[in-house]
PDB file of C-alpha atoms in Angstrom:
ATOM      1  CA  GLY A   3       0.000   0.000   0.000  1.00 56.00           C
ATOM      2  CA  ALA A   4       1.027   3.609  -0.505  1.00 83.00           C
ATOM      3  CA  GLY A   5       2.856   5.303   2.319  1.00 94.00           C
ATOM      4  CA  VAL A   6       3.161   8.988   3.104  1.00 97.00           C
ATOM      5  CA  SER A   7       4.383  10.941   0.114  1.00 97.00           C
ATOM      6  CA  GLN A   8       5.889  14.399   0.026  1.00 98.00           C
ATOM      7  CA  SER A   9       6.646  16.787  -2.784  1.00 97.00           C
ATOM      8  CA  PRO A  10       8.869  18.187  -3.940  1.00 98.00           C
ATOM      9  CA  ARG A  11      11.663  15.975  -2.618  1.00 97.00           C
ATOM     10  CA  TYR A  12      14.161  18.801  -3.055  1.00 97.00           C
ATOM     11  CA  LYS A  13      13.590  22.530  -3.152  1.00 98.00           C
ATOM     12  CA  VAL A  14      16.128  25.289  -3.620  1.00 98.00           C
ATOM     13  CA  ALA A  15      14.915  28.785  -2.864  1.00 98.00           C
ATOM     14  CA  LYS A  16      16.536  32.162  -2.879  1.00 97.00           C
ATOM     15  CA  ARG A  17      16.362  34.029   0.384  1.00 97.00           C
ATOM     16  CA  GLY A  18      13.106  35.941   0.560  1.00 97.00           C
ATOM     17  CA  GLN A  19      11.133  33.594  -1.679  1.00 98.00           C
ATOM     18  CA  ASP A  20       7.989  31.827  -0.514  1.00 98.00           C
ATOM     19  CA  VAL A  21       7.816  28.018  -0.668  1.00 98.00           C
ATOM     20  CA  ALA A  22       5.038  25.468  -0.353  1.00 98.00           C
ATOM     21  CA  LEU A  23       5.657  21.888   0.681  1.00 98.00           C
ATOM     22  CA  ARG A  24       3.047  19.212   0.149  1.00 98.00           C
ATOM     23  CA  CYS A  25       2.225  16.111   2.157  1.00 98.00           C
ATOM     24  CA  ASP A  26      -0.077  13.276   1.076  1.00 98.00           C
ATOM     25  CA  PRO A  27      -0.795  11.152   4.166  1.00 97.00           C
ATOM     26  CA  ILE A  28      -1.837   7.525   4.217  1.00 96.00           C
ATOM     27  CA  SER A  29      -5.476   7.298   3.204  1.00 94.00           C
ATOM     28  CA  GLY A  30      -7.777   7.318   6.196  1.00 93.00           C
ATOM     29  CA  HIS A  31      -5.210   8.625   8.649  1.00 94.00           C
ATOM     30  CA  VAL A  32      -6.795  11.188  10.902  1.00 94.00           C
ATOM     31  CA  SER A  33      -3.665  12.675  12.388  1.00 94.00           C
ATOM     32  CA  LEU A  34      -0.989  14.535  10.473  1.00 96.00           C
ATOM     33  CA  PHE A  35       2.253  15.978  11.781  1.00 96.00           C
ATOM     34  CA  TRP A  36       4.995  18.217  10.428  1.00 97.00           C
ATOM     35  CA  TYR A  37       8.556  18.055  11.727  1.00 97.00           C
ATOM     36  CA  GLN A  38      11.713  19.994  10.888  1.00 97.00           C
ATOM     37  CA  GLN A  39      15.027  18.126  10.853  1.00 97.00           C
ATOM     38  CA  ALA A  40      18.138  20.260  10.667  1.00 95.00           C
ATOM     39  CA  LEU A  41      21.418  18.700   9.579  1.00 92.00           C
ATOM     40  CA  GLY A  42      22.819  16.467  12.300  1.00 88.00           C
ATOM     41  CA  GLN A  43      19.737  16.805  14.470  1.00 92.00           C
ATOM     42  CA  GLY A  44      16.683  14.770  15.265  1.00 94.00           C
ATOM     43  CA  PRO A  45      13.264  15.852  13.984  1.00 95.00           C
ATOM     44  CA  GLU A  46      11.575  18.684  15.867  1.00 95.00           C
ATOM     45  CA  PHE A  47       7.813  18.960  16.105  1.00 94.00           C
ATOM     46  CA  LEU A  48       6.227  21.826  14.194  1.00 96.00           C
ATOM     47  CA  THR A  49       2.480  21.280  14.102  1.00 96.00           C
ATOM     48  CA  TYR A  50      -0.316  18.710  14.410  1.00 94.00           C
ATOM     49  CA  PHE A  51      -3.666  18.274  12.664  1.00 95.00           C
ATOM     50  CA  GLN A  52      -6.572  16.092  13.556  1.00 94.00           C
ATOM     51  CA  ASN A  53      -8.598  15.922  10.380  1.00 95.00           C
ATOM     52  CA  GLU A  54      -8.790  19.528   9.179  1.00 96.00           C
ATOM     53  CA  ALA A  55      -8.324  21.058  12.616  1.00 95.00           C
ATOM     54  CA  GLN A  56      -4.888  22.353  13.525  1.00 96.00           C
ATOM     55  CA  LEU A  57      -4.789  21.404  17.203  1.00 93.00           C
ATOM     56  CA  ASP A  58      -1.207  22.352  17.972  1.00 92.00           C
ATOM     57  CA  LYS A  59       1.087  24.784  16.185  1.00 93.00           C
ATOM     58  CA  SER A  60       3.386  25.438  19.102  1.00 92.00           C
ATOM     59  CA  GLY A  61       6.483  24.240  17.228  1.00 93.00           C
ATOM     60  CA  LEU A  62       6.234  26.652  14.315  1.00 96.00           C
ATOM     61  CA  PRO A  63       9.371  28.802  14.661  1.00 95.00           C
ATOM     62  CA  SER A  64       7.878  32.068  13.445  1.00 94.00           C
ATOM     63  CA  ASP A  65       4.816  33.610  11.864  1.00 96.00           C
ATOM     64  CA  ARG A  66       6.466  33.058   8.487  1.00 98.00           C
ATOM     65  CA  PHE A  67       5.483  29.396   8.829  1.00 98.00           C
ATOM     66  CA  PHE A  68       1.923  28.409   8.063  1.00 97.00           C
ATOM     67  CA  ALA A  69       0.316  24.986   7.657  1.00 98.00           C
ATOM     68  CA  GLU A  70      -3.096  23.946   6.454  1.00 97.00           C
ATOM     69  CA  ARG A  71      -5.119  20.813   5.812  1.00 97.00           C
ATOM     70  CA  PRO A  72      -8.393  22.180   4.464  1.00 96.00           C
ATOM     71  CA  GLU A  73     -10.145  18.909   3.618  1.00 94.00           C
ATOM     72  CA  GLY A  74      -8.567  16.735   6.251  1.00 92.00           C
ATOM     73  CA  SER A  75      -6.284  14.854   3.893  1.00 95.00           C
ATOM     74  CA  VAL A  76      -3.494  16.617   1.954  1.00 98.00           C
ATOM     75  CA  SER A  77      -1.534  19.186   3.922  1.00 98.00           C
ATOM     76  CA  THR A  78       0.649  22.074   2.831  1.00 98.00           C
ATOM     77  CA  LEU A  79       3.390  23.729   4.843  1.00 98.00           C
ATOM     78  CA  LYS A  80       4.112  27.213   3.586  1.00 98.00           C
ATOM     79  CA  ILE A  81       7.143  29.263   4.476  1.00 98.00           C
ATOM     80  CA  GLN A  82       7.107  32.921   3.583  1.00 98.00           C
ATOM     81  CA  ARG A  83      10.184  35.088   2.992  1.00 98.00           C
ATOM     82  CA  THR A  84      12.532  32.130   3.455  1.00 98.00           C
ATOM     83  CA  GLN A  85      15.764  32.656   5.343  1.00 97.00           C
ATOM     84  CA  GLN A  86      18.945  30.605   5.403  1.00 97.00           C
ATOM     85  CA  GLU A  87      18.143  29.181   8.827  1.00 96.00           C
ATOM     86  CA  ASP A  88      15.022  27.612   7.314  1.00 97.00           C
ATOM     87  CA  SER A  89      17.253  25.165   5.415  1.00 97.00           C
ATOM     88  CA  ALA A  90      16.361  21.703   6.693  1.00 97.00           C
ATOM     89  CA  VAL A  91      14.480  18.534   5.852  1.00 98.00           C
ATOM     90  CA  TYR A  92      10.764  18.905   6.448  1.00 98.00           C
ATOM     91  CA  LEU A  93       9.127  15.622   7.408  1.00 98.00           C
ATOM     92  CA  CYS A  94       5.453  14.824   7.355  1.00 97.00           C
ATOM     93  CA  ALA A  95       3.965  11.936   9.325  1.00 96.00           C
ATOM     94  CA  SER A  96       0.466  10.532   9.629  1.00 95.00           C
ATOM     95  CA  SER A  97      -1.276   8.157  11.988  1.00 93.00           C
ATOM     96  CA  LEU A  98      -4.692   6.629  12.538  1.00 90.00           C
ATOM     97  CA  GLY A  99      -4.969   8.306  15.882  1.00 78.00           C
ATOM     98  CA  ARG A 100      -2.580   8.401  18.778  1.00 73.00           C
ATOM     99  CA  ASP A 101      -0.608   5.403  17.646  1.00 78.00           C
ATOM    100  CA  GLU A 102       2.354   4.816  15.365  1.00 87.00           C
ATOM    101  CA  GLN A 103       3.337   7.732  13.179  1.00 91.00           C
ATOM    102  CA  PHE A 104       4.366   6.849   9.633  1.00 94.00           C
ATOM    103  CA  PHE A 105       6.855   9.244   8.128  1.00 96.00           C
ATOM    104  CA  GLY A 106       7.256  10.411   4.571  1.00 97.00           C
ATOM    105  CA  PRO A 107      10.669  10.741   2.910  1.00 96.00           C
ATOM    106  CA  GLY A 108      10.829  14.460   3.572  1.00 97.00           C
ATOM    107  CA  THR A 109      11.462  17.564   1.513  1.00 98.00           C
ATOM    108  CA  ARG A 110      14.995  18.918   1.648  1.00 97.00           C
ATOM    109  CA  LEU A 111      14.804  22.706   1.538  1.00 98.00           C
ATOM    110  CA  THR A 112      17.938  24.692   0.780  1.00 98.00           C
ATOM    111  CA  VAL A 113      17.767  28.465   1.055  1.00 98.00           C
ATOM    112  CA  LEU A 114      20.568  30.305  -0.699  1.00 96.00           C
TER     113      LEU A 114
ATOM    114  CA  THR B  10      19.418  21.810  26.377  1.00 56.00           C
ATOM    115  CA  GLN B  11      18.531  18.562  24.619  1.00 63.00           C
ATOM    116  CA  LEU B  12      15.697  16.795  26.411  1.00 86.00           C
ATOM    117  CA  LEU B  13      16.820  13.392  25.148  1.00 93.00           C
ATOM    118  CA  GLU B  14      20.572  12.821  25.044  1.00 95.00           C
ATOM    119  CA  GLN B  15      21.799  10.035  22.804  1.00 97.00           C
ATOM    120  CA  SER B  16      25.233   8.511  22.947  1.00 96.00           C
ATOM    121  CA  PRO B  17      27.463   7.896  21.236  1.00 97.00           C
ATOM    122  CA  GLN B  18      26.776  10.398  18.480  1.00 96.00           C
ATOM    123  CA  PHE B  19      28.790   8.378  15.947  1.00 97.00           C
ATOM    124  CA  LEU B  20      29.702   4.695  15.966  1.00 97.00           C
ATOM    125  CA  SER B  21      31.684   2.798  13.348  1.00 97.00           C
ATOM    126  CA  ILE B  22      32.155  -0.927  13.835  1.00 97.00           C
ATOM    127  CA  GLN B  23      32.983  -4.082  11.923  1.00 97.00           C
ATOM    128  CA  GLU B  24      30.428  -6.624  10.827  1.00 97.00           C
ATOM    129  CA  GLY B  25      29.775  -9.179  13.548  1.00 97.00           C
ATOM    130  CA  GLU B  26      30.495  -6.889  16.498  1.00 97.00           C
ATOM    131  CA  ASN B  27      27.990  -6.089  19.223  1.00 97.00           C
ATOM    132  CA  LEU B  28      27.043  -2.548  20.199  1.00 97.00           C
ATOM    133  CA  THR B  29      24.851  -0.590  22.574  1.00 98.00           C
ATOM    134  CA  VAL B  30      23.496   2.909  22.126  1.00 98.00           C
ATOM    135  CA  TYR B  31      21.901   4.958  24.851  1.00 97.00           C
ATOM    136  CA  CYS B  32      19.106   7.453  25.249  1.00 97.00           C
ATOM    137  CA  ASN B  33      18.994   9.421  28.509  1.00 95.00           C
ATOM    138  CA  SER B  34      16.865  12.148  29.998  1.00 93.00           C
ATOM    139  CA  SER B  35      16.135  13.835  33.283  1.00 91.00           C
ATOM    140  CA  SER B  36      12.439  13.764  32.407  1.00 89.00           C
ATOM    141  CA  VAL B  37      10.018  10.884  32.808  1.00 90.00           C
ATOM    142  CA  PHE B  38       8.430   9.576  29.635  1.00 89.00           C
ATOM    143  CA  SER B  39       5.113   7.798  29.226  1.00 87.00           C
ATOM    144  CA  SER B  40       6.709   5.840  26.409  1.00 88.00           C
ATOM    145  CA  LEU B  41       9.894   5.776  24.394  1.00 92.00           C
ATOM    146  CA  GLN B  42      10.261   4.828  20.781  1.00 94.00           C
ATOM    147  CA  TRP B  43      13.268   3.836  18.709  1.00 96.00           C
ATOM    148  CA  TYR B  44      13.464   4.672  15.017  1.00 96.00           C
ATOM    149  CA  ARG B  45      15.953   3.955  12.259  1.00 97.00           C
ATOM    150  CA  GLN B  46      16.425   6.538   9.541  1.00 96.00           C
ATOM    151  CA  GLU B  47      18.317   5.950   6.301  1.00 94.00           C
ATOM    152  CA  PRO B  48      19.654   8.762   4.099  1.00 91.00           C
ATOM    153  CA  GLY B  49      16.910  10.457   2.121  1.00 90.00           C
ATOM    154  CA  GLU B  50      14.152   8.678   4.006  1.00 94.00           C
ATOM    155  CA  GLY B  51      11.949   9.368   6.977  1.00 95.00           C
ATOM    156  CA  PRO B  52      12.356   7.587  10.310  1.00 96.00           C
ATOM    157  CA  VAL B  53      10.876   4.090  10.564  1.00 95.00           C
ATOM    158  CA  LEU B  54       9.573   2.879  13.913  1.00 94.00           C
ATOM    159  CA  LEU B  55      11.406  -0.119  15.361  1.00 96.00           C
ATOM    160  CA  VAL B  56       9.786  -0.469  18.776  1.00 94.00           C
ATOM    161  CA  THR B  57       7.796   1.294  21.487  1.00 92.00           C
ATOM    162  CA  VAL B  58       8.466   0.644  25.170  1.00 92.00           C
ATOM    163  CA  VAL B  59       5.943   1.775  27.751  1.00 90.00           C
ATOM    164  CA  THR B  60       6.605  -0.012  31.055  1.00 91.00           C
ATOM    165  CA  GLY B  61       9.548   0.752  33.328  1.00 93.00           C
ATOM    166  CA  GLY B  62      12.054  -2.104  33.179  1.00 94.00           C
ATOM    167  CA  GLU B  63      10.534  -3.461  29.969  1.00 95.00           C
ATOM    168  CA  VAL B  64      12.761  -5.421  27.597  1.00 97.00           C
ATOM    169  CA  LYS B  65      11.756  -6.058  24.010  1.00 96.00           C
ATOM    170  CA  LYS B  66      13.582  -8.133  21.440  1.00 96.00           C
ATOM    171  CA  LEU B  67      13.352  -7.765  17.702  1.00 94.00           C
ATOM    172  CA  LYS B  68      15.594 -10.388  16.079  1.00 95.00           C
ATOM    173  CA  ARG B  69      19.141  -9.176  16.844  1.00 97.00           C
ATOM    174  CA  LEU B  70      17.957  -5.955  18.477  1.00 97.00           C
ATOM    175  CA  THR B  71      17.199  -5.708  22.210  1.00 97.00           C
ATOM    176  CA  PHE B  72      15.524  -2.630  23.634  1.00 97.00           C
ATOM    177  CA  GLN B  73      15.323  -1.776  27.314  1.00 96.00           C
ATOM    178  CA  PHE B  74      13.347   0.917  29.104  1.00 95.00           C
ATOM    179  CA  GLY B  75      14.761   2.107  32.411  1.00 95.00           C
ATOM    180  CA  ASP B  76      12.911   1.375  35.630  1.00 94.00           C
ATOM    181  CA  ALA B  77      12.285   5.081  36.180  1.00 93.00           C
ATOM    182  CA  ARG B  78      11.208   5.578  32.541  1.00 92.00           C
ATOM    183  CA  LYS B  79      13.901   8.212  32.001  1.00 92.00           C
ATOM    184  CA  ASP B  80      16.301   6.249  29.830  1.00 94.00           C
ATOM    185  CA  SER B  81      16.515   3.498  27.276  1.00 96.00           C
ATOM    186  CA  SER B  82      19.098   1.437  25.462  1.00 97.00           C
ATOM    187  CA  LEU B  83      19.343  -0.405  22.183  1.00 97.00           C
ATOM    188  CA  HIS B  84      21.685  -3.364  21.889  1.00 98.00           C
ATOM    189  CA  ILE B  85      22.514  -4.930  18.544  1.00 97.00           C
ATOM    190  CA  THR B  86      24.095  -8.368  18.412  1.00 97.00           C
ATOM    191  CA  ALA B  87      26.306  -9.404  15.509  1.00 97.00           C
ATOM    192  CA  ALA B  88      25.824  -6.186  13.576  1.00 97.00           C
ATOM    193  CA  GLN B  89      25.427  -6.375   9.823  1.00 97.00           C
ATOM    194  CA  PRO B  90      26.028  -3.730   7.128  1.00 96.00           C
ATOM    195  CA  GLY B  91      22.258  -3.523   6.693  1.00 95.00           C
ATOM    196  CA  ASP B  92      22.023  -2.152  10.235  1.00 96.00           C
ATOM    197  CA  THR B  93      23.776   1.020   9.088  1.00 96.00           C
ATOM    198  CA  GLY B  94      21.670   4.110   9.697  1.00 96.00           C
ATOM    199  CA  LEU B  95      20.698   6.862  12.108  1.00 97.00           C
ATOM    200  CA  TYR B  96      19.091   5.496  15.249  1.00 98.00           C
ATOM    201  CA  LEU B  97      16.755   7.948  16.930  1.00 97.00           C
ATOM    202  CA  CYS B  98      14.982   7.709  20.228  1.00 96.00           C
ATOM    203  CA  ALA B  99      11.809   9.679  20.758  1.00 94.00           C
ATOM    204  CA  GLY B 100       9.556  10.079  23.723  1.00 89.00           C
ATOM    205  CA  ASP B 101       6.146  11.198  24.741  1.00 81.00           C
ATOM    206  CA  ARG B 102       6.789  13.188  27.891  1.00 71.00           C
ATOM    207  CA  GLU B 103       4.658  12.444  30.929  1.00 63.00           C
ATOM    208  CA  ASN B 104       2.553  15.449  31.876  1.00 57.00           C
ATOM    209  CA  SER B 105       2.698  16.782  28.328  1.00 53.00           C
ATOM    210  CA  GLY B 106      -0.943  17.645  28.640  1.00 52.00           C
ATOM    211  CA  GLY B 107      -2.029  14.156  27.699  1.00 50.00           C
ATOM    212  CA  SER B 108      -1.017  14.827  24.156  1.00 54.00           C
ATOM    213  CA  ASN B 109       0.295  11.364  23.368  1.00 57.00           C
ATOM    214  CA  TYR B 110       1.458  12.764  20.065  1.00 72.00           C
ATOM    215  CA  LYS B 111       4.082  15.427  20.570  1.00 78.00           C
ATOM    216  CA  LEU B 112       7.201  13.340  20.153  1.00 86.00           C
ATOM    217  CA  THR B 113      10.527  14.692  21.396  1.00 90.00           C
ATOM    218  CA  PHE B 114      13.471  13.267  19.480  1.00 94.00           C
ATOM    219  CA  GLY B 115      17.105  12.890  20.412  1.00 95.00           C
ATOM    220  CA  LYS B 116      19.844  13.874  17.965  1.00 95.00           C
ATOM    221  CA  GLY B 117      20.473  10.268  17.077  1.00 96.00           C
ATOM    222  CA  THR B 118      23.377   7.845  16.853  1.00 97.00           C
ATOM    223  CA  LEU B 119      24.835   7.458  13.374  1.00 96.00           C
ATOM    224  CA  LEU B 120      25.871   3.811  13.069  1.00 97.00           C
ATOM    225  CA  THR B 121      28.131   2.518  10.315  1.00 97.00           C
ATOM    226  CA  VAL B 122      28.719  -1.221  10.058  1.00 97.00           C
ATOM    227  CA  ASN B 123      31.643  -2.020   7.805  1.00 96.00           C
ATOM    228  CA  PRO B 124      31.749  -5.338   5.937  1.00 95.00           C
TER     229      PRO B 124
END
């Protein structure tokens, strides 16, 4: 069966550009998570959705980061006016509920 | 300050050797999970431990959760090149508002098993 997919896999942006990262969770998974993984670090929690409701956005580093999941399936993480410190791998994960999270392959964002 | 400290950060061994990696914290966790992450991929769950003192075995991998639920270890017997990867521990902190979802990850142990 299909796992979590993310697109694009790689994104290069010039500083100041806006980017949009897409996550397609496993079909039927209620919960969706975004994590940021900097080089040499473990993933850090950004935000959590239950269906279309964003229940926790405490990990978003600034108001330049925005996530949505309007129909409770596909999610988009948008970063406005990208900065070099935004360079990282952005991981999406989904789960049926409060159980195992299945991770996608990530989007590697490089901001020049 | 890293909530979950993993050690060692890097480990390079020969095929057939045994190894142990550690995950330590000053906080109590409701559960701890171990993941393996390969380059260009997301983490894949290996095991979840929930009871203090619990030991779980998965083929050549043995996972232990500390009695006080503040630390965990992963032991690999007779390591193989296919075990190469980044091993991450992650926990659901007790008293995290009952979230049961906000995982806190360590930085990981990068394991290389040479043939």
